[in-house]
C-alpha atoms as one frame of an Amber mdcrd trajectory, in Angstrom:
protein
  82.951 116.357  91.608  84.203 119.655  93.040  86.318 120.731  90.024  84.348
 122.784  87.454  87.580 123.640  85.596  90.767 121.703  84.890  93.161 123.975
  86.841  93.951 122.353  90.180  93.155 118.813  89.072  95.648 116.118  90.107
  98.145 115.509  87.305  97.436 111.776  87.293  94.796 109.502  88.726  95.557
 108.005  92.131  97.888 110.794  93.263  95.228 112.017  95.696  93.627 108.742
  96.637  90.736 110.128  98.697  89.553 112.729  96.165  85.868 111.794  95.643
  83.920 111.738  92.393  80.633 110.249  91.282  79.879 108.562  87.980  76.256
 109.091  86.952  74.772 106.940  84.197  72.662 108.321  81.392  69.114 106.836
  81.325  69.898 104.308  78.581  72.637 102.739  80.720  70.937 102.731  84.132
  70.656  98.961  84.263  71.717  97.189  87.444  72.592  94.007  85.570  75.277
  95.938  83.654  77.177  96.298  86.956  76.611  92.748  88.203  79.888  91.482
  89.682  81.607  94.877  89.768  81.238  95.048  93.552  83.974  92.405  93.828
  86.631  94.745  92.399  88.484  97.445  94.334  89.578  99.512  91.307  88.276
 100.263  87.842  89.590 101.799  84.633  87.736 104.784  83.208  87.910 105.646
  79.519  86.821 109.237  79.069  86.962 112.278  76.824  89.023 115.456  77.176
  85.875 117.517  76.700  87.624 120.796  77.587  90.664 120.291  75.353  89.265
 119.924  71.846  91.150 121.406  68.905  90.619 121.344  65.154  94.210 120.240
  64.547  96.728 118.204  66.502 100.490 118.471  66.874 102.922 115.562  66.686
 104.915 117.052  69.571 103.949 118.725  72.840 105.734 120.420  75.732 105.290
 118.298  78.885 105.112 120.387  82.086 107.280 117.721  83.741 110.165 118.912
  81.543 109.657 122.579  82.343 107.436 123.337  79.386 110.390 124.112  77.093
 111.247 120.688  75.637 109.199 118.921  73.010 108.282 115.243  73.120 106.161
 113.110  70.841 102.472 113.308  71.724 102.322 109.509  72.004 105.135 109.617
  74.588 103.060 111.863  76.849  99.684 112.057  78.519  98.931 115.468  77.088
  95.207 116.211  76.627  95.920 117.599  73.146  95.854 114.402  71.112  94.639
 113.198  67.703  91.773 111.537  69.558  91.214 113.249  72.931  90.678 110.090
  74.991  91.840 109.722  78.590  92.472 106.663  80.751  92.349 106.704  84.551
  92.522 104.075  87.255  90.303 104.917  90.248  89.292 103.237  93.470  85.726
 101.940  93.565  84.229 103.078  96.865  80.664 101.856  96.450  77.799 101.341
  94.048  74.581 103.206  94.857  71.552 101.857  92.952  69.085 104.007  94.910
  70.403 107.481  94.160  67.672 109.810  92.795  69.852 110.216  89.693  69.760
 106.483  89.046  72.806 104.236  89.229  75.812 106.066  90.683  79.355 104.828
  91.204  81.274 106.498  94.012  84.982 106.484  93.177  88.141 108.039  94.611
  91.381 109.262  93.112  90.057 110.537  89.773  91.845 113.247  87.799  88.737
 114.398  85.920  86.848 117.679  85.989  83.131 117.826  86.742  80.997 116.886
  83.738  83.666 114.810  82.001  82.017 112.269  79.657  82.795 108.654  80.566
  82.873 106.325  77.564  83.482 103.019  79.312  84.270 101.344  82.629  86.432
  98.241  82.944  87.609  96.344  86.047  91.240  96.650  87.100  92.948  93.248
  87.101  96.050  93.190  89.363  97.584  90.094  87.781  97.838  91.718  84.357
  97.429  95.492  84.870 100.167  95.865  87.508 103.703  95.887  86.064 106.272
  96.491  88.860 109.151  96.163  86.389 107.878  98.957  84.136 110.133 101.940
  83.352 108.688 105.467  83.263 110.969 107.121  80.683 111.393 110.878  81.116
 108.494 110.852  83.633 110.181 108.308  85.887 110.787 110.814  88.678 108.330
 110.403  91.525 106.117 113.364  92.525 107.778 115.933  94.744 107.457 116.083
  98.520 104.063 117.539  99.513 103.955 121.220 100.349 103.116 122.459 103.821
  99.683 124.087 103.542  98.859 127.123 105.676  95.085 127.498 105.506  93.765
 130.237 107.838  90.782 129.016 109.843  88.346 131.731 108.621  88.960 130.743
 104.993  88.857 127.008 105.691  85.544 127.394 107.525  83.915 128.540 104.262
  84.664 125.225 102.541  82.009 122.488 103.031  83.293 120.061 105.702  83.136
 117.056 103.380  85.441 118.819 100.891  88.108 120.195 103.215  90.416 117.176
 103.472  90.473 116.652  99.716  91.105 120.345  99.060  94.049 120.411 101.450
  95.506 117.337  99.736  95.113 119.018  96.341  96.924 122.109  97.612  99.699
 120.040  99.198 100.343 118.392  95.807 101.177 121.854  94.355  98.561 122.537
  91.651 100.717 125.165  89.921 102.128 124.410  86.454 105.361 122.508  87.000
 107.476 125.206  85.334 106.160 128.148  87.389 107.847 129.145  90.644 107.125
 132.780  91.405 106.589 133.401  95.156 104.953 136.768  94.401 102.298 135.313
  92.116  98.805 134.534  93.406  97.125 131.528  91.827  93.534 130.439  92.065
  91.184 127.661  91.030  87.520 126.831  91.438  86.669 124.134  93.948  83.374
 123.193  95.611  81.765 126.502  94.655  84.662 128.718  95.747  87.648 130.430
  94.164  90.600 129.284  96.274  93.556 131.664  95.949  97.076 130.899  97.135
 100.777 131.629  96.773 103.793 129.374  97.228 107.120 130.300  98.788 109.618
 127.470  98.889 107.868 124.418 100.272 105.036 126.373 101.960 101.690 127.102
 100.299  99.684 129.932 101.826  95.967 130.229 101.158  95.393 133.958 100.771
  91.647 134.125 100.084  88.543 132.024  99.519  85.830 133.726  97.464  82.345
 132.298  96.794  81.650 131.851  93.087
């Protein structure tokens, strides 16, 4: 996908539903029969590895950004990437299956929270009758995501972004990609996206794109 680094990624899968990604199979797994029947499902679970968050040791507690980064919670009560076994779980929308891509079998999905090159360990269909739990309680993360920011993206900078990536980028910016505990209107942030360094600042509920630099 368009994220070569983890900064700017959605904090959870499904938050930006139209964000596109492609799952490419290694040669040993490029077998059409392995996907037989998958076309009947709208969503799938991805089990994957935090390939950019490996550490020699792990901590029993972490500081969730949701709590301002200054309160510790048990690692198993969070979705922190720094875990005893760095395994992630994401639910994504299955857009289509392309068996004729030059790279072999390719799944086109939307709503992933993974950086480009993330290793996928397994794919499982999402089953609404058992995977959806409307009565579930979200603990300290119960609060719903904040109201989207208003994005001011000057036309000259936006014109540099490939057309097929513009809508997704604007949605990523509107979701406020800054760390949850940072709120400095004078600070300029930046992240890599679709071959560009996108730089921005946030003042109140308005995000201003200040520069777009080719990488």
